[in-house]
Short mmCIF file of C-alpha atoms and ligand atoms in Angstrom, two decimals:
data_model
loop_
_atom_site.label_atom_id
_atom_site.label_comp_id
_atom_site.label_asym_id
_atom_site.label_seq_id
_atom_site.Cartn_x
_atom_site.Cartn_y
_atom_site.Cartn_z
CA UNK A 940 76.47 119.70 102.20
CA UNK A 941 79.83 120.15 100.47
CA UNK A 942 82.81 120.18 102.79
CA UNK A 943 85.84 122.38 102.21
CA UNK A 944 89.13 120.56 101.85
CA UNK A 945 90.21 121.90 105.21
CA UNK A 946 87.10 120.47 106.85
CA UNK A 947 87.75 117.13 105.20
CA UNK A 948 91.25 117.11 106.51
CA UNK A 949 90.05 117.84 110.02
CA UNK A 950 87.48 115.11 109.62
CA UNK A 951 90.24 112.67 108.76
CA UNK A 952 92.06 113.63 111.94
CA UNK A 953 95.12 114.84 110.16
CA UNK A 954 97.94 116.27 112.13
CA UNK A 955 100.34 117.10 109.35
CA UNK A 956 98.42 118.45 106.45
CA UNK A 957 99.30 120.52 103.50
CA UNK A 958 96.35 121.44 101.33
CA UNK A 959 96.22 122.23 97.67
CA UNK A 960 95.98 125.93 98.13
CA UNK A 961 98.40 126.06 100.97
CA UNK A 962 101.77 125.24 99.55
CA UNK A 963 104.06 123.99 96.88
CA UNK A 964 105.59 125.44 93.83
CA UNK A 965 103.36 126.95 91.23
CA UNK A 966 100.48 128.04 93.40
CA UNK A 967 100.83 131.68 92.41
CA UNK A 968 98.12 132.78 90.03
CA UNK A 969 100.04 133.14 86.77
CA UNK A 970 97.11 132.53 84.44
CA UNK A 971 98.49 129.09 83.42
CA UNK A 972 96.21 126.06 83.42
CA UNK A 973 96.62 124.20 86.69
CA UNK A 974 97.18 120.48 87.16
CA UNK A 975 96.50 119.29 90.67
CA UNK A 976 98.74 116.35 91.55
CA UNK A 977 97.55 114.54 94.68
CA UNK A 978 100.21 112.57 96.59
CA UNK A 979 101.43 111.84 100.11
CA UNK A 980 105.02 112.87 99.33
CA UNK A 981 105.42 115.73 101.77
CA UNK A 982 109.02 115.66 103.01
CA UNK A 983 112.51 114.16 102.80
CA UNK A 984 113.29 111.81 99.92
CA UNK A 985 109.62 111.62 98.95
CA UNK A 986 109.32 115.35 98.39
CA UNK A 987 112.68 115.39 96.61
CA UNK A 988 111.27 112.80 94.19
CA UNK A 989 108.12 114.82 93.58
CA UNK A 990 110.14 118.01 93.09
CA UNK A 991 112.27 116.28 90.45
CA UNK A 992 109.15 115.29 88.51
CA UNK A 993 107.73 118.80 88.83
CA UNK A 994 110.90 120.32 87.35
CA UNK A 995 110.60 118.12 84.29
CA UNK A 996 106.86 118.78 83.99
CA UNK A 997 107.45 122.53 84.11
CA UNK A 998 110.04 122.25 81.35
CA UNK A 999 108.04 119.87 79.18
CA UNK A 1000 104.54 121.25 79.56
CA UNK A 1001 104.55 124.97 78.84
CA UNK A 1002 101.32 126.73 79.78
CA UNK A 1003 100.62 124.14 82.48
CA UNK A 1004 101.19 124.74 86.15
CA UNK A 1005 101.73 122.13 88.86
CA UNK A 1006 99.47 122.48 91.89
CA UNK A 1007 100.51 120.53 94.94
CA UNK A 1008 97.71 118.41 96.41
CA UNK A 1009 99.90 116.74 99.02
CA UNK A 1010 98.47 115.25 102.23
CA UNK A 1011 101.23 114.03 104.55
CA UNK A 1012 101.24 110.59 106.18
CA UNK A 1013 103.28 107.51 105.27
CA UNK A 1014 101.78 104.98 102.85
CA UNK A 1015 98.96 107.46 102.19
CA UNK A 1016 97.31 106.68 105.50
CA UNK A 1017 95.73 110.18 105.62
CA UNK A 1018 95.73 111.05 101.91
CA UNK A 1019 93.59 108.05 101.03
CA UNK A 1020 90.83 109.20 103.40
CA UNK A 1021 90.83 112.70 101.97
CA UNK A 1022 90.87 111.35 98.42
CA UNK A 1023 87.95 109.01 99.10
CA UNK A 1024 85.90 111.89 100.48
CA UNK A 1025 86.76 114.17 97.56
CA UNK A 1026 85.92 111.53 94.96
CA UNK A 1027 82.60 110.89 96.70
CA UNK A 1028 81.84 114.59 96.32
CA UNK A 1029 82.87 114.64 92.66
CA UNK A 1030 85.75 116.93 93.52
CA UNK A 1031 88.66 114.93 92.04
CA UNK A 1032 92.21 116.18 91.78
CA UNK A 1033 93.39 116.00 88.14
CA UNK A 1034 95.65 113.08 88.96
CA UNK A 1035 96.45 111.09 92.07
CA UNK A 1036 99.08 108.68 93.31
CA UNK A 1037 97.86 105.11 93.60
CA UNK A 1038 99.57 101.75 94.04
CA UNK A 1039 99.57 99.39 91.09
CA UNK A 1040 97.65 96.16 91.68
CA UNK A 1041 94.59 95.48 93.82
CA UNK A 1042 94.38 99.02 95.18
CA UNK A 1043 94.13 100.49 91.67
CA UNK A 1044 91.43 97.97 90.79
CA UNK A 1045 89.20 99.54 93.47
CA UNK A 1046 89.27 102.87 91.59
CA UNK A 1047 88.80 101.23 88.18
CA UNK A 1048 85.78 99.27 89.40
CA UNK A 1049 84.29 102.43 90.89
CA UNK A 1050 84.76 104.31 87.58
CA UNK A 1051 86.99 106.94 89.21
CA UNK A 1052 89.82 106.75 86.66
CA UNK A 1053 89.98 106.99 82.88
CA UNK A 1054 91.33 104.52 80.35
CA UNK A 1055 94.85 105.39 79.15
CA UNK A 1056 95.26 102.64 76.55
CA UNK A 1057 95.63 105.15 73.68
CA UNK A 1058 98.29 107.08 75.59
CA UNK A 1059 100.13 103.83 76.42
CA UNK A 1060 100.38 103.02 72.74
CA UNK A 1061 101.38 106.56 71.80
CA UNK A 1062 104.11 106.61 74.46
CA UNK A 1063 105.37 103.08 73.67
CA UNK A 1064 104.78 102.08 77.26
CA UNK A 1065 103.77 98.50 76.59
CA UNK A 1066 107.26 97.81 75.29
CA UNK A 1067 109.07 99.87 77.91
CA UNK A 1068 107.43 98.32 81.01
CA UNK A 1069 107.84 94.78 82.34
CA UNK A 1070 105.00 92.55 81.14
CA UNK A 1071 103.96 91.54 84.67
CA UNK A 1072 103.57 95.16 85.72
CA UNK A 1073 101.44 95.97 82.66
CA UNK A 1074 99.26 92.95 83.59
CA UNK A 1075 98.81 94.36 87.09
CA UNK A 1076 97.67 97.68 85.65
CA UNK A 1077 95.28 96.19 83.12
CA UNK A 1078 91.61 95.46 83.71
CA UNK A 1079 89.43 94.02 80.94
CA UNK A 1080 92.08 94.87 78.37
CA UNK A 1081 92.29 98.53 79.36
CA UNK A 1082 95.12 100.29 81.18
CA UNK A 1083 94.37 102.95 83.74
CA UNK A 1084 97.57 104.23 85.27
CA UNK A 1085 101.17 105.15 84.57
CA UNK A 1086 103.72 103.61 86.96
CA UNK A 1087 106.57 105.88 88.05
CA UNK A 1088 108.70 103.35 89.88
CA UNK A 1089 109.10 100.05 91.67
CA UNK A 1090 109.93 99.99 95.39
CA UNK A 1091 111.08 97.08 97.51
CA UNK A 1092 109.37 96.63 100.88
CA UNK A 1093 111.24 93.79 102.63
CA UNK A 1094 114.43 95.57 103.65
CA UNK A 1095 115.92 96.06 107.12
CA UNK A 1096 117.84 99.33 107.57
CA UNK A 1097 120.53 99.53 110.22
CA UNK A 1098 122.65 101.94 112.23
CA UNK A 1099 126.00 100.10 111.93
CA UNK A 1100 127.62 102.14 114.71
CA UNK A 1101 124.97 101.06 117.22
CA UNK A 1102 125.37 97.45 116.11
CA UNK A 1103 129.15 97.40 116.29
CA UNK A 1104 129.09 99.08 119.72
CA UNK A 1105 127.07 96.06 120.86
CA UNK A 1106 129.51 93.64 119.23
CA UNK A 1107 127.18 92.76 116.34
CA UNK A 1108 129.31 92.53 113.23
CA UNK A 1109 127.49 90.01 111.07
CA UNK A 1110 124.23 90.12 109.14
CA UNK A 1111 121.52 87.75 110.39
CA UNK A 1112 120.19 85.51 107.63
CA UNK A 1113 117.59 83.66 109.69
CA UNK A 1114 114.85 84.84 112.01
CA UNK A 1115 116.30 83.12 115.11
CA UNK A 1116 119.66 84.80 114.42
CA UNK A 1117 117.89 88.17 114.06
CA UNK A 1118 116.06 87.62 117.37
CA UNK A 1119 119.38 86.76 119.04
CA UNK A 1120 120.91 89.99 117.75
CA UNK A 1121 117.95 92.00 118.99
CA UNK A 1122 118.40 90.47 122.43
CA UNK A 1123 122.13 91.21 122.36
CA UNK A 1124 121.41 94.81 121.43
CA UNK A 1125 118.92 95.17 124.23
CA UNK A 1126 121.39 93.72 126.73
CA UNK A 1127 123.92 96.30 125.55
CA UNK A 1128 121.56 99.04 126.74
CA UNK A 1129 119.44 99.77 123.65
CA UNK A 1130 116.01 99.42 125.18
CA UNK A 1131 114.05 99.33 121.88
CA UNK A 1132 116.43 97.79 119.33
CA UNK A 1133 113.80 97.54 116.56
CA UNK A 1134 112.32 100.88 115.49
CA UNK A 1135 108.65 100.45 114.66
CA UNK A 1136 105.74 102.73 113.82
CA UNK A 1137 101.97 102.58 113.57
CA UNK A 1138 99.64 99.93 112.06
CA UNK A 1139 100.79 99.81 108.41
CA UNK A 1140 104.46 99.65 109.37
CA UNK A 1141 103.57 96.72 111.65
CA UNK A 1142 101.81 95.09 108.70
CA UNK A 1143 105.04 95.38 106.70
CA UNK A 1144 106.89 93.58 109.50
CA UNK A 1145 104.24 90.87 109.70
CA UNK A 1146 104.32 90.37 105.92
CA UNK A 1147 108.11 89.99 106.01
CA UNK A 1148 107.81 87.29 108.70
CA UNK A 1149 105.08 85.55 106.68
CA UNK A 1150 107.38 85.48 103.63
CA UNK A 1151 110.07 83.84 105.76
CA UNK A 1152 107.70 81.26 107.21
CA UNK A 1153 105.68 80.42 104.08
CA UNK A 1154 108.00 81.13 101.16
CA UNK A 1155 107.12 83.26 98.11
CA UNK A 1156 104.35 81.20 96.51
CA UNK A 1157 102.39 80.44 99.65
CA UNK A 1158 102.77 84.02 100.83
CA UNK A 1159 101.31 85.35 97.56
CA UNK A 1160 98.54 82.75 97.85
CA UNK A 1161 97.38 84.33 101.12
CA UNK A 1162 95.90 87.14 99.02
CA UNK A 1163 94.38 85.05 96.23
CA UNK A 1164 92.70 82.44 98.39
CA UNK A 1165 95.18 79.70 97.44
CA UNK A 1166 96.85 79.68 100.86
CA UNK A 1167 94.78 79.31 104.01
CA UNK A 1168 95.23 81.81 106.82
CA UNK A 1169 94.16 79.08 109.24
CA UNK A 1170 97.41 77.12 109.32
CA UNK A 1171 100.07 76.40 111.91
CA UNK A 1172 102.62 78.13 109.65
CA UNK A 1173 100.62 81.39 109.78
CA UNK A 1174 100.19 81.01 113.51
CA UNK A 1175 103.97 80.43 113.93
CA UNK A 1176 104.61 83.57 111.87
CA UNK A 1177 102.30 85.63 114.08
CA UNK A 1178 104.12 84.31 117.14
CA UNK A 1179 107.47 85.36 115.72
CA UNK A 1180 106.03 88.72 114.75
CA UNK A 1181 104.89 89.12 118.36
CA UNK A 1182 108.44 88.41 119.57
CA UNK A 1183 109.77 91.08 117.22
CA UNK A 1184 107.21 93.60 118.48
CA UNK A 1185 108.55 92.93 121.99
CA UNK A 1186 111.84 94.45 120.85
CA UNK A 1187 110.23 97.60 119.51
CA UNK A 1188 109.56 101.04 121.02
CA UNK A 1189 106.39 101.14 123.13
CA UNK A 1190 105.25 104.42 121.55
CA UNK A 1191 105.12 102.72 118.12
CA UNK A 1192 101.40 103.35 117.54
CA UNK A 1193 101.94 107.11 117.70
CA UNK A 1194 104.77 107.11 115.16
CA UNK A 1195 104.79 107.44 111.40
CA UNK A 1196 107.70 105.81 109.55
CA UNK A 1197 109.97 108.91 109.55
CA UNK A 1198 109.51 109.19 113.34
CA UNK A 1199 110.61 105.58 113.75
CA UNK A 1200 113.45 106.24 111.32
CA UNK A 1201 114.55 109.09 113.61
CA UNK A 1202 115.14 106.50 116.38
CA UNK A 1203 117.56 104.74 114.03
CA UNK A 1204 119.33 107.96 113.03
CA UNK A 1205 119.67 109.03 116.68
CA UNK A 1206 121.15 105.68 117.70
CA UNK A 1207 118.18 104.76 119.89
CA UNK A 1208 117.49 101.69 117.73
CA UNK A 1209 119.70 99.43 115.63
CA UNK A 1210 117.20 98.21 113.03
CA UNK A 1211 114.08 99.27 111.14
CA UNK A 1212 112.16 97.27 108.56
CA UNK A 1213 110.98 99.69 105.88
CA UNK A 1214 110.63 100.03 102.13
CA UNK A 1215 113.57 101.32 100.16
CA UNK A 1216 112.27 104.89 100.14
CA UNK A 1217 114.20 104.89 103.43
CA UNK A 1218 117.58 105.00 101.62
CA UNK A 1219 116.73 108.25 99.81
CA UNK A 1220 115.15 109.66 102.95
CA UNK A 1221 118.20 108.91 105.12
CA UNK A 1222 120.38 110.55 102.49
CA UNK A 1223 118.06 113.57 102.31
CA UNK A 1224 118.31 113.89 106.09
CA UNK A 1225 122.10 113.75 105.98
CA UNK A 1226 122.47 110.33 107.61
CA UNK A 1227 124.79 108.50 105.26
CA UNK A 1228 126.26 105.93 107.64
CA UNK A 1229 123.46 103.40 107.28
CA UNK A 1230 123.42 99.85 106.00
CA UNK A 1231 120.72 97.39 104.98
CA UNK A 1232 119.89 93.73 104.42
CA UNK A 1233 116.94 91.76 103.10
CA UNK A 1234 114.65 90.65 105.94
CA UNK A 1235 116.16 87.47 107.47
CA UNK A 1236 114.80 84.33 105.85
CA UNK A 1237 113.28 86.12 102.82
CA UNK A 1238 116.10 84.84 100.62
CA UNK A 1239 115.83 86.16 97.07
CA UNK A 1240 112.27 87.41 97.41
CA UNK A 1241 111.64 90.98 96.21
CA UNK A 1242 108.44 92.29 97.79
CA UNK A 1243 107.40 94.92 95.29
CA UNK A 1244 105.03 97.84 95.09
CA UNK A 1245 104.70 100.56 92.49
CA UNK A 1246 103.52 104.16 92.64
CA UNK A 1247 101.44 105.15 89.66
CA UNK A 1248 99.43 108.14 88.47
CA UNK A 1249 95.97 108.22 86.91
CA UNK A 1250 93.73 110.54 84.95
CA UNK A 1251 90.75 111.08 87.27
CA UNK A 1252 87.23 110.81 85.91
CA UNK A 1253 86.03 114.41 85.73
CA UNK A 1254 89.58 115.81 85.97
CA UNK A 1255 89.28 119.61 85.59
CA UNK A 1256 92.29 119.78 83.25
CA UNK A 1257 92.61 116.54 81.25
CA UNK A 1258 95.00 117.98 78.68
CA UNK A 1259 97.45 119.23 81.32
CA UNK A 1260 97.07 115.95 83.19
CA UNK A 1261 98.01 113.98 80.08
CA UNK A 1262 101.16 116.10 79.90
CA UNK A 1263 101.91 115.27 83.57
CA UNK A 1264 101.36 111.58 82.85
CA UNK A 1265 103.60 111.83 79.78
CA UNK A 1266 106.33 113.26 82.01
CA UNK A 1267 105.90 110.40 84.49
CA UNK A 1268 105.94 107.92 81.60
CA UNK A 1269 109.11 109.24 79.98
CA UNK A 1270 112.51 107.64 80.55
CA UNK A 1271 113.95 111.07 81.47
CA UNK A 1272 111.13 111.67 83.97
CA UNK A 1273 111.64 108.24 85.53
CA UNK A 1274 115.37 108.80 85.80
CA UNK A 1275 115.04 112.19 87.52
CA UNK A 1276 112.29 110.97 89.85
CA UNK A 1277 113.90 107.70 90.89
CA UNK A 1278 117.36 109.14 91.53
CA UNK A 1279 115.74 111.32 94.20
CA UNK A 1280 113.06 108.90 95.43
CA UNK A 1281 115.32 105.88 95.98
CA UNK A 1282 113.16 103.51 93.95
CA UNK A 1283 113.98 101.93 90.63
CA UNK A 1284 112.32 102.97 87.38
CA UNK A 1285 109.32 101.05 86.13
CA UNK A 1286 110.62 101.48 82.55
CA UNK A 1287 113.37 98.99 81.80
CA UNK A 1288 115.08 101.36 79.32
CA UNK A 1289 115.66 104.18 81.84
CA UNK A 1290 119.31 105.34 82.07
CA UNK A 1291 120.72 104.52 85.51
CA UNK A 1292 123.07 107.52 85.61
CA UNK A 1293 123.03 109.11 89.05
CA UNK A 1294 121.67 106.02 90.81
CA UNK A 1295 123.10 105.02 94.20
CA UNK A 1296 124.86 101.71 94.77
CA UNK A 1297 121.73 100.49 96.54
CA UNK A 1298 119.56 101.37 93.53
CA UNK A 1299 121.92 99.70 91.05
CA UNK A 1300 121.75 96.51 93.15
CA UNK A 1301 117.96 96.78 93.31
CA UNK A 1302 117.76 97.10 89.50
CA UNK A 1303 119.67 93.81 89.21
CA UNK A 1304 117.68 92.09 91.99
CA UNK A 1305 114.40 93.09 90.31
CA UNK A 1306 115.52 91.19 87.19
CA UNK A 1307 116.40 87.98 89.00
CA UNK A 1308 114.61 87.81 92.38
CA UNK A 1309 111.20 86.25 93.00
CA UNK A 1310 108.54 88.98 93.11
CA UNK A 1311 105.76 88.96 95.71
CA UNK A 1312 103.20 91.75 96.22
CA UNK A 1313 102.53 93.82 99.33
CA UNK A 1314 99.25 94.25 101.18
CA UNK A 1315 100.46 97.27 103.18
CA UNK A 1316 101.17 99.02 99.86
CA UNK A 1317 98.24 97.88 97.80
CA UNK A 1318 99.80 95.54 95.27
CA UNK A 1319 98.34 92.46 97.00
CA UNK A 1320 95.06 93.50 98.58
CA UNK A 1321 92.24 96.00 98.19
CA UNK A 1322 91.98 99.16 100.28
CA UNK A 1323 89.14 97.72 102.35
CA UNK A 1324 91.19 94.63 103.16
CA UNK A 1325 94.19 96.78 104.08
CA UNK A 1326 91.99 98.87 106.37
CA UNK A 1327 90.70 95.74 108.12
CA UNK A 1328 94.21 94.37 108.63
CA UNK A 1329 95.50 97.73 109.86
CA UNK A 1330 92.74 97.95 112.45
CA UNK A 1331 93.42 94.37 113.57
CA UNK A 1332 97.07 95.31 114.09
CA UNK A 1333 96.19 98.51 115.84
CA UNK A 1334 93.92 96.63 118.26
CA UNK A 1335 96.64 94.04 118.84
CA UNK A 1336 99.36 96.61 119.45
CA UNK A 1337 97.43 99.14 121.52
CA UNK A 1338 94.89 96.97 123.32
CA UNK A 1339 95.16 93.21 123.68
CA UNK A 1340 98.58 91.98 122.41
CA UNK A 1341 96.89 88.59 121.93
CA UNK A 1342 98.34 86.57 119.04
CA UNK A 1343 95.23 84.39 118.98
CA UNK A 1344 92.92 87.38 118.62
CA UNK A 1345 95.17 88.85 115.95
CA UNK A 1346 95.24 85.58 114.01
CA UNK A 1347 91.47 85.33 114.21
CA UNK A 1348 90.98 88.89 112.95
CA UNK A 1349 93.41 88.39 110.04
CA UNK A 1350 91.71 85.14 108.99
CA UNK A 1351 88.28 86.78 109.21
CA UNK A 1352 89.43 89.69 107.02
CA UNK A 1353 90.83 87.30 104.43
CA UNK A 1354 87.60 85.31 104.41
CA UNK A 1355 85.53 88.46 103.92
CA UNK A 1356 87.63 90.09 101.24
CA UNK A 1357 88.67 87.08 99.19
CA UNK A 1358 84.98 86.18 99.01
CA UNK A 1359 84.09 89.74 97.95
CA UNK A 1360 86.84 89.85 95.34
CA UNK A 1361 85.59 86.64 93.80
CA UNK A 1362 82.01 87.83 93.52
C1 BGC B 1071 104.62 104.57 98.67
C2 BGC B 1071 106.00 105.19 98.65
C3 BGC B 1071 106.20 106.00 99.91
C4 BGC B 1071 105.89 105.16 101.14
C5 BGC B 1071 106.00 105.88 102.47
C6 BGC B 1071 104.39 103.82 99.96
O1 BGC B 1071 103.08 103.35 100.02
O2 BGC B 1071 104.47 103.69 97.60
O3 BGC B 1071 106.15 106.02 97.53
O4 BGC B 1071 107.50 106.49 99.95
O5 BGC B 1071 104.57 104.68 101.04
O6 BGC B 1071 105.18 106.97 102.51
#
């Protein structure tokens, strides 16, 4: 039986859902060829970024019409389920958002995306993108997706007013100092000083602590099999993570990242660890009085992830999709998109006009900092591995709060998926 998209969404348990036919610009029947673009950019800075790309696409691709295939939910937590079901039914959107790295490899291995090597050469993308990023997008000499940006994950966002009201006027550079500030904030009357959301946002926090405890190389090795998960350093990191969770809101498992961000905006929390899409989102929501710092102890490590777009196997409108991808690939497209999205362009020759101070700093950091990938955002680990880690965190946070059980589950997932990846 073929399910309708609405039925699939219900199946995935979606609360906030916008389906292809339901919304977005360009859904009126104008006779133009439609290009369905599947993302999870439904609101705030994310939607502003998508809208900027759509404007350029509309101008550059006459006769083609954008169709919005958005499914809300941070980090694609809902969209990925809907996409998986649609691909299994051979009902692909023309193009979809996917993270560069291990997550993209899943789709390449399953034959769900088409080779774009010819387009890369025609668009001069090999020269315009950093070599390491092209490597992460290449499998067996072929390239399957066009990156739109690079985001940084390991950033703590703050409400400076809340902090200064509690007498916190310095930036913690170590984990113990951060824990001391969280305690100070709590004593000042802020019950949940660290705003936190559901599973994947907890994974981001855990990854940041692991970077602090292990350093860049050993952290990256956790996802290649070069670093063991069964070490005292990993166990110390999980213990520190547990202490941080103690300072978070107890309703965390019911919150997506913008809900947790709301606690920061409303002055109910002082800190939130989140990727740098938060800067654009805070701006889009009119909260300009924020500040940020790199997660304490991460030093000059830039935990990266990249959003990219593919040409689906069996895409109904391949020609229009190539025009969409060309828009994403262009320097002008990357400039318009990134100004609104808060990320930095994947192309190194993109003009930085219109970028915020934060973005200009991030452009410089990306050139000099040590890059490490992210499991929560697919650059480090496959989707199946991410799912396993997210359920381990969900069980830890909602059920047992046992660091030993969490450690065991994380080590078991690594054992299973590193073994699978190597086969
Ligand atoms: C995506 C970002 C997005 C964030 C929150 C990440 O996985 O790469 O583009 O802003 O999730 O939804």
